[in-house]
Short mmCIF file of C-alpha atoms and ligand atoms in Angstrom, two decimals:
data_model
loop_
_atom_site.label_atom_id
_atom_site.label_comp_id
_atom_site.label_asym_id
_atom_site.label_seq_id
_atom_site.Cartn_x
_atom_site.Cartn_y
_atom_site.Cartn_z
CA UNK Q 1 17.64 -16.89 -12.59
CA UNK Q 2 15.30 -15.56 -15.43
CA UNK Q 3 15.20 -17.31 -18.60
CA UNK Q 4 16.19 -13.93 -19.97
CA UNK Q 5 19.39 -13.06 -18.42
CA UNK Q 6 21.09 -15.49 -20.66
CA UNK Q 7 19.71 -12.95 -23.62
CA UNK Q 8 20.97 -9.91 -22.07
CA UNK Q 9 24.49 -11.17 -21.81
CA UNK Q 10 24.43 -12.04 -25.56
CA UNK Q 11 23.63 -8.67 -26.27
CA UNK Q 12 25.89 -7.08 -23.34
CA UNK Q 13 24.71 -4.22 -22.51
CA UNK Q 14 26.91 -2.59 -19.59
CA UNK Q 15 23.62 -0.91 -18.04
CA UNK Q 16 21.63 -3.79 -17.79
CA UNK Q 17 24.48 -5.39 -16.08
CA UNK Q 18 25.06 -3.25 -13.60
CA UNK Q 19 21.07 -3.25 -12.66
CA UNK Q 20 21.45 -7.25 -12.65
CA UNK Q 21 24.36 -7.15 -10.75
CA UNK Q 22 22.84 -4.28 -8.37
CA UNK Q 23 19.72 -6.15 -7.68
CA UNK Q 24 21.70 -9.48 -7.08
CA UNK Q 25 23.37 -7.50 -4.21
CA UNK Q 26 20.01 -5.82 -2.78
CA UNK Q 27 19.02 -10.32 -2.64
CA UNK Q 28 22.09 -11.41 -0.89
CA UNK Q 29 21.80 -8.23 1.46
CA UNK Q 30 17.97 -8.90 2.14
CA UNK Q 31 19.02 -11.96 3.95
CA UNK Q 32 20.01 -11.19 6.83
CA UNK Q 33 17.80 -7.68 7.18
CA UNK Q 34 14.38 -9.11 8.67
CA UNK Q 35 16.72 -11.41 11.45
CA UNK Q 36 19.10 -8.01 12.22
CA UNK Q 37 15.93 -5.93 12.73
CA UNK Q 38 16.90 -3.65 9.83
CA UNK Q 39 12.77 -3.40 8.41
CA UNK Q 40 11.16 -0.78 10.31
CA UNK Q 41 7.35 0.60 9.34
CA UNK Q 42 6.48 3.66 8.91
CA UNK Q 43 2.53 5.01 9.10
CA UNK Q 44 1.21 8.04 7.28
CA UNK Q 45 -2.41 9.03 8.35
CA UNK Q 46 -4.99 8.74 6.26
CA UNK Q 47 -8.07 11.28 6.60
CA UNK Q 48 -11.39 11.43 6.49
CA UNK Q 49 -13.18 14.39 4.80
CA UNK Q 50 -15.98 13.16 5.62
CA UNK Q 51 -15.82 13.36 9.54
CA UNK Q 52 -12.70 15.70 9.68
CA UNK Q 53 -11.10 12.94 11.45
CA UNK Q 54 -7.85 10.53 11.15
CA UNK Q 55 -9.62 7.24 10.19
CA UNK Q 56 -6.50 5.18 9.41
CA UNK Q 57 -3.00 4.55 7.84
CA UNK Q 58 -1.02 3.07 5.61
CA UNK Q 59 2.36 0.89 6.56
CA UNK Q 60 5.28 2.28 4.75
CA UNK Q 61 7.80 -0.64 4.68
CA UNK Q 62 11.62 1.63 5.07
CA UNK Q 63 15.19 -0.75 4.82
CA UNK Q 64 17.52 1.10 7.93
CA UNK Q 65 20.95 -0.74 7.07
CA UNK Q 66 23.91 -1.08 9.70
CA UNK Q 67 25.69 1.23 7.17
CA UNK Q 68 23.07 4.20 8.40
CA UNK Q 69 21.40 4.28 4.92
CA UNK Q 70 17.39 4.32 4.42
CA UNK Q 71 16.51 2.33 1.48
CA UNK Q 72 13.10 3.11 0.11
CA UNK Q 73 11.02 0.31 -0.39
CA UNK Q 74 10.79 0.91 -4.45
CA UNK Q 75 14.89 -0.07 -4.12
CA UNK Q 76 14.22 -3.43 -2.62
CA UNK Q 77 10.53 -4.52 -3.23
CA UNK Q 78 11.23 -5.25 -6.73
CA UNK Q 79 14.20 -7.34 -5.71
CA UNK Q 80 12.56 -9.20 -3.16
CA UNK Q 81 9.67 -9.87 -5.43
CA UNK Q 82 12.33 -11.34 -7.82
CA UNK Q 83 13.29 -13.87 -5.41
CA UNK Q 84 10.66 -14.49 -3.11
CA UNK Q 85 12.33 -12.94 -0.16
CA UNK Q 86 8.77 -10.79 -0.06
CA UNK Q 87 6.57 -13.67 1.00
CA UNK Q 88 8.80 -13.42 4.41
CA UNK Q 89 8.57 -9.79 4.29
CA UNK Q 90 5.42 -9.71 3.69
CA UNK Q 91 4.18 -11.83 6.35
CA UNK Q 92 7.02 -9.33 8.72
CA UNK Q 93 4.83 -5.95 7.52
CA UNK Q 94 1.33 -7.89 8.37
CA UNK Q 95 1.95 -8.87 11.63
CA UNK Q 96 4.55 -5.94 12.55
CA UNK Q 97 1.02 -3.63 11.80
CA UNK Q 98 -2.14 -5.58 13.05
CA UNK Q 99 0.47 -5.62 16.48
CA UNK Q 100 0.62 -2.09 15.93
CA UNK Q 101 -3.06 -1.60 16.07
CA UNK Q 102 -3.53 -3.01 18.69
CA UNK Q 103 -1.17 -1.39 20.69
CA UNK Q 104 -2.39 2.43 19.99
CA UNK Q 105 -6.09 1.16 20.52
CA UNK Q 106 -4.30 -0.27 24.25
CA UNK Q 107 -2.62 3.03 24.17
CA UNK Q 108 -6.40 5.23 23.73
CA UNK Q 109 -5.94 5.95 20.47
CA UNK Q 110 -9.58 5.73 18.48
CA UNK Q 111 -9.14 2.24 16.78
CA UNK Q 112 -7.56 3.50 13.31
CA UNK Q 113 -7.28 1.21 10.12
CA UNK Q 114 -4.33 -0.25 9.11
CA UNK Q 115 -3.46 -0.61 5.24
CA UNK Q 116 -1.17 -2.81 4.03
CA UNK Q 117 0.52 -3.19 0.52
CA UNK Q 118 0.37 -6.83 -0.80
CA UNK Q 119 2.19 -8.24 -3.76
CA UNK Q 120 1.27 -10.09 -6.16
CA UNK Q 121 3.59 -12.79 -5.15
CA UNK Q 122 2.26 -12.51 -1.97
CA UNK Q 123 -0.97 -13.54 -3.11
CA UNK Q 124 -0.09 -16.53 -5.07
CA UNK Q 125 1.71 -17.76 -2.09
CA UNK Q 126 -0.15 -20.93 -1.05
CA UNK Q 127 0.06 -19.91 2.87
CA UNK Q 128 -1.30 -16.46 2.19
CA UNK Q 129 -4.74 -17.26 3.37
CA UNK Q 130 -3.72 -19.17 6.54
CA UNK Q 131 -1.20 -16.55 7.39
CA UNK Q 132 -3.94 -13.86 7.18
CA UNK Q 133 -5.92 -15.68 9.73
CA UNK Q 134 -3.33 -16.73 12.08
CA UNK Q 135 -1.94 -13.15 12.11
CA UNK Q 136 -5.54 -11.93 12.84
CA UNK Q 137 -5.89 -14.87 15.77
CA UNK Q 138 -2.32 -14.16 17.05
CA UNK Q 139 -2.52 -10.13 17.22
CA UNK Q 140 -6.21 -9.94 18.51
CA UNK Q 141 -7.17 -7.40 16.20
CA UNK Q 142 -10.64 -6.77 15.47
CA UNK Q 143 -10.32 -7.61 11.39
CA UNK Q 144 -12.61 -4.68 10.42
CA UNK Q 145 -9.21 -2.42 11.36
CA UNK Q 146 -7.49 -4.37 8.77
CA UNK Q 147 -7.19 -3.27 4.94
CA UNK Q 148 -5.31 -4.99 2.48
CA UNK Q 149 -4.06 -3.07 -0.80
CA UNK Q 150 -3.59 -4.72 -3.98
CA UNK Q 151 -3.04 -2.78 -7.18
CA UNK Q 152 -5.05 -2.73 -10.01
CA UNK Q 153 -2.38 -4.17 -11.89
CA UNK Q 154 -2.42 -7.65 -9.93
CA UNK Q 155 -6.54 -7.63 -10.77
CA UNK Q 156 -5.37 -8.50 -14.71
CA UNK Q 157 -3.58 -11.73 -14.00
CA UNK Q 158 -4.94 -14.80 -12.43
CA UNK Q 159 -8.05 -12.84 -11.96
CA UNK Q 160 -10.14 -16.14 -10.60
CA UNK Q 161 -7.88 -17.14 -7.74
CA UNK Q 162 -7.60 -13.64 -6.79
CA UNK Q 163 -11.29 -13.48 -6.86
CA UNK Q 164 -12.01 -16.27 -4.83
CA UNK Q 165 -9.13 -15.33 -1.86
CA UNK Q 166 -10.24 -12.04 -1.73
CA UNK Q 167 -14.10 -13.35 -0.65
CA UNK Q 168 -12.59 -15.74 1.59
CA UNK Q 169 -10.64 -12.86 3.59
CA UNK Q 170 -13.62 -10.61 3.20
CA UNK Q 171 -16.10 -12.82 4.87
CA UNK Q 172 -13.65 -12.70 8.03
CA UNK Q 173 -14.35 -8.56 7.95
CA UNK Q 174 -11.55 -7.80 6.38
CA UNK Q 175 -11.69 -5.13 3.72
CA UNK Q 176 -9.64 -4.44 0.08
CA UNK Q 177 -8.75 -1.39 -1.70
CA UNK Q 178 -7.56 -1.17 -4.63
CA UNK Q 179 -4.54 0.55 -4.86
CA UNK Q 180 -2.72 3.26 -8.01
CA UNK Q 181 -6.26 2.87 -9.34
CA UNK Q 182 -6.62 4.42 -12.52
CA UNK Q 183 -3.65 3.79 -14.08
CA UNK Q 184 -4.50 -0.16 -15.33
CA UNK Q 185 -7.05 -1.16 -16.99
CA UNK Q 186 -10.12 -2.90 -15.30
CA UNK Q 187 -13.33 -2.70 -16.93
CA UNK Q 188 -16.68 -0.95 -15.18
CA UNK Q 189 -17.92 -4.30 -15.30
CA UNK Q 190 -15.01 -5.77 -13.73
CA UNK Q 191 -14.74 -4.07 -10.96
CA UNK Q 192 -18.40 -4.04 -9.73
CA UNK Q 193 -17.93 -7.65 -9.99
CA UNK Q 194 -14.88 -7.73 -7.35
CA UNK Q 195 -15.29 -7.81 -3.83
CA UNK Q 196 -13.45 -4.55 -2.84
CA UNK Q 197 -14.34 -1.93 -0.38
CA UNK Q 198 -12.23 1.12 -1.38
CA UNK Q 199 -10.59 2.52 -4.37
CA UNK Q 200 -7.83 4.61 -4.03
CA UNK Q 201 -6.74 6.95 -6.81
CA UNK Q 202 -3.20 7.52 -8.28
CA UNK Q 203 -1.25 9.94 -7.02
CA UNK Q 204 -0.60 11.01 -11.17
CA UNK Q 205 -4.26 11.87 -10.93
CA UNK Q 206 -4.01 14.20 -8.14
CA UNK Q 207 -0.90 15.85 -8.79
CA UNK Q 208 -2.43 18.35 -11.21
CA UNK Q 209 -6.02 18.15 -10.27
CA UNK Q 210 -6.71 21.97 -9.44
CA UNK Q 211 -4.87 23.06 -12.88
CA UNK Q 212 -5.87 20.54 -15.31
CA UNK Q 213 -9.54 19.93 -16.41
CA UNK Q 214 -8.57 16.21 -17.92
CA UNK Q 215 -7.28 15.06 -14.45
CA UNK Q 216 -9.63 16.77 -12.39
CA UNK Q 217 -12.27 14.71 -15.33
CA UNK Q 218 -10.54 11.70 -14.26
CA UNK Q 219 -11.16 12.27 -10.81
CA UNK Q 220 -14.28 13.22 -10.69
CA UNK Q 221 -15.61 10.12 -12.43
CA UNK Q 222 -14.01 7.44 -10.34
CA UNK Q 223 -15.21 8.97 -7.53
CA UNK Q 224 -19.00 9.03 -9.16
CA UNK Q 225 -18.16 5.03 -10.20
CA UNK Q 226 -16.96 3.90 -6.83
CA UNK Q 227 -19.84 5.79 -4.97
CA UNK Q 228 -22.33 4.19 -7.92
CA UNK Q 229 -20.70 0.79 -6.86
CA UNK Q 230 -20.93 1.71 -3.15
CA UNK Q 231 -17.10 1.61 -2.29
CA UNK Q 232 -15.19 4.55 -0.53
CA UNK Q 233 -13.26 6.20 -2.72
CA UNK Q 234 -9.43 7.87 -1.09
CA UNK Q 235 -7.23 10.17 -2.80
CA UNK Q 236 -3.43 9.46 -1.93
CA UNK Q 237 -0.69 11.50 -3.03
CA UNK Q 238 -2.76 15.06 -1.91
CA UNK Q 239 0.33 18.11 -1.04
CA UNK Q 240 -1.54 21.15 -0.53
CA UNK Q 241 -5.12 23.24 0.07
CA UNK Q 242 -5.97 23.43 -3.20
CA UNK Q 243 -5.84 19.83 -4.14
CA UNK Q 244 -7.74 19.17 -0.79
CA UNK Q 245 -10.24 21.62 -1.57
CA UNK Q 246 -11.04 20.12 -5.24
CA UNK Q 247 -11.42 16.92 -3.57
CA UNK Q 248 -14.26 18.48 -1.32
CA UNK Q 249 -15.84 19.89 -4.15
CA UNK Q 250 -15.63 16.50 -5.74
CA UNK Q 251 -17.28 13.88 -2.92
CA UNK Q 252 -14.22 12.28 -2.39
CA UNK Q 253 -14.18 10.62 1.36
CA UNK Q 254 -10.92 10.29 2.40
CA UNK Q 255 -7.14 11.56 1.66
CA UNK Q 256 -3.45 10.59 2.34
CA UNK Q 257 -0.26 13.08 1.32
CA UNK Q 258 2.09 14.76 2.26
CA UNK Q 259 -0.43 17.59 2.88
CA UNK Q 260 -1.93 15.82 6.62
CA UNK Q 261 1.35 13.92 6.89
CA UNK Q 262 4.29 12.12 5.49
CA UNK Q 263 5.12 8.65 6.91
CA UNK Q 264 6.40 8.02 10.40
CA UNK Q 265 7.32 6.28 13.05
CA UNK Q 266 4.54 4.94 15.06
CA UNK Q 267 5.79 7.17 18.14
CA UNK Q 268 5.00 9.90 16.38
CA UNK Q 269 1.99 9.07 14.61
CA UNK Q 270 0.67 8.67 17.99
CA UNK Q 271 1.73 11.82 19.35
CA UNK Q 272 0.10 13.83 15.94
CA UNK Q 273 -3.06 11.94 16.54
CA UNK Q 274 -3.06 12.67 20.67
CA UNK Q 275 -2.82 16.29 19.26
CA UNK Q 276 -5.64 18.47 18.27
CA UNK Q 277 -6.86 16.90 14.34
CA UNK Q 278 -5.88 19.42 11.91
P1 LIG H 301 2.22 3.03 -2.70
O1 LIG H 301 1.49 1.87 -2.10
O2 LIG H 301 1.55 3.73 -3.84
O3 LIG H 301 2.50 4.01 -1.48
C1 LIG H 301 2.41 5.39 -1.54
C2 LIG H 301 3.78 6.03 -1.72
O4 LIG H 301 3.59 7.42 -1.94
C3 LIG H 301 4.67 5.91 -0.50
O5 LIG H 301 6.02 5.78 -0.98
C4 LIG H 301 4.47 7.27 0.19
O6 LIG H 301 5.55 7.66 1.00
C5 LIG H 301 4.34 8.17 -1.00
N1 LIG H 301 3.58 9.37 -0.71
C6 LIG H 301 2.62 9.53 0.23
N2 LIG H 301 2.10 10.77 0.20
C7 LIG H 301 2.73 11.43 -0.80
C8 LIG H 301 2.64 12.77 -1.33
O7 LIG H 301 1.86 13.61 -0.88
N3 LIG H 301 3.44 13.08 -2.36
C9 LIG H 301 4.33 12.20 -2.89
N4 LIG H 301 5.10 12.60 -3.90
N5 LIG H 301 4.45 10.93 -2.42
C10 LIG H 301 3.66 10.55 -1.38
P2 LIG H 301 7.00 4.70 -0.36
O8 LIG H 301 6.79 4.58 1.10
O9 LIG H 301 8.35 5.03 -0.86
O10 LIG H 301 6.50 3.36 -1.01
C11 LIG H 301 6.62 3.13 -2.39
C12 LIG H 301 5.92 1.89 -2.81
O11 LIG H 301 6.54 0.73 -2.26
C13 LIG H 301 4.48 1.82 -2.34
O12 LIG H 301 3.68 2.59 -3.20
C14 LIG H 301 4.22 0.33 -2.42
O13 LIG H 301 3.89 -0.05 -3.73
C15 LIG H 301 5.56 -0.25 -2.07
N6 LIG H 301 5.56 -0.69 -0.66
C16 LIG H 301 5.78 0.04 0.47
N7 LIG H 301 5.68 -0.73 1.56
C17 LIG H 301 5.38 -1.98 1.13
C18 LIG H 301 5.13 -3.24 1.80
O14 LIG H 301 5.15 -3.37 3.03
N8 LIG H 301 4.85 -4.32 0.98
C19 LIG H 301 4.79 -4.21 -0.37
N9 LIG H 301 4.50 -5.32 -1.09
N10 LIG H 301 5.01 -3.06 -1.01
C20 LIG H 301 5.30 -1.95 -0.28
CA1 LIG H 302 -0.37 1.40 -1.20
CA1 LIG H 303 -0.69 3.86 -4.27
CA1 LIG H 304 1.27 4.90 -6.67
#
């Protein structure tokens, strides 16, 4: 347990205590959900505007429990950062989607990238490295089909080590995004310094792009800095035309929303991509 838990009960506070108590049940629940199949991934496509082409995805991690509930992955990632249980998850979502890969690209789908979310404990696990690589030997796939996302908000803390790991998984073709970018706070200099290939700005940002002239500021000047740094810079988060179409307007290369597609089962991502691109 946290060292603070003891302080919340000495102030009780009834909320807090039932959001301890709830996310004590989400741990002892997690146990058995990898071993009874209960983690599925989902994939939402991301596009290129670019080519006017699907280029890749991102793995959606869902919870299906026995009880017929869907638990969204902001309900139990915290939790299962809290404990560790996401190290095991983790390495679950890497080498449930590199597998995945592979099979569409067996299946004659055009080899799509695969993006995967990586926490922070994740990261600082000392097998993180060697799990990468084994995952990559295991599945067969070609590591240039592999992204990894990390947030900007992991980029703060032991900034060094992250450095260093990230160069290391690089030099095997691997690439990096940087994911939520925009809302922490890494410095120009910072990030030309880091060895990432994409940046990928917050949904927040986009939400209000085509009404407000501050966010549509915001936008506009990451994607200037990223291409000025030579990374790829993706919107996420994009719902309709008129967000799409600012995004033209602006350079950005690639998008992911609800707009092209909301997550899904791999079935049917491969039955959207068989079908005529939008
Ligand atoms: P994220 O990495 O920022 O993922 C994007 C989230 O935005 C997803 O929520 C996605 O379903 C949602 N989204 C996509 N397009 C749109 C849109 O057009 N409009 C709106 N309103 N939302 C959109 P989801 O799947 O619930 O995931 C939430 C967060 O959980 C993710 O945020 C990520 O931080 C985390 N997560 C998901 N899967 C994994 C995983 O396998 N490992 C780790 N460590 N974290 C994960
Ligand atoms: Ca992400
Ligand atoms: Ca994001
Ligand atoms: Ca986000």
């Amino acid at each position: 347990a946290k060292s603070n838990t003891k302080g919340k009960h000495q102030f009780f506070d009834p909320a807090m205590d039932e959001q301890l108590k709830r996310r004590l049940n989400v741990i002892k629940e997690l146990k058995g959900a990898l071993e009874n199949d209960e983690m599925v991934l989902f994939y939402q496509p991301q596009y290129c505007l670019k080519t006017n082409q699907y280029i890749g995805v991102e793995a959606l991690v869902r919870w299906f429990k026995p009880d017929g509930t869907i638990i969204s992955p902001m309900d139990f990632i915290p939790a299962a950062e809290d404990s560790g249980q996401i190290v095991h998850i983790g390495e679950w979502v890497l080498k449930t989607a590199c597998e995945q890969q592979v099979k569409w690209t067996q299946e004659g789908l055009p080899p799509l990238r695969v993006a995967v979310n990586i926490s922070m404990r994740q990261f600082k696990d000392p097998n993180f490295i060697d799990y990468v690589h084994e995952t990559i030997q295991s599945t067969g796939i070609n590591p240039k089909y592999l992204e990894l996302e990390i947030t900007e908000s992991m980029l703060t803390e032991d900034a060094m080590v992250f450095i260093d790991q990230l160069s290391m998984l690089r030099l095997d073709g691997i690439t990096v995004a940087i994911d939520d970018f925009g809302t922490g706070y890494s410095s120009l200099s910072y990030l030309q310094r880091l060895p990432v290939d994409r940046v990928k700005i917050d949904r927040s940002f986009i939400r209000r792009v085509e009404s407000n002239q501050g966010d549509k500021t915001i936008v506009s000047l990451i994607i200037k800095m990223g291409h000025e740094l030579n990374l790829q810079v993706i919107a996420e988060g994009v719902e309709d035309q008129e967000q799409t179409d600012v995004l033209v307007e602006l350079g950005c290369d690639e998008v992911q929303g609800f707009f092209y597609a909301k997550p899904m089962h791999a079935n049917d991502l491969k039955e959207l991509l068989l079908k005529k691109q939008p």
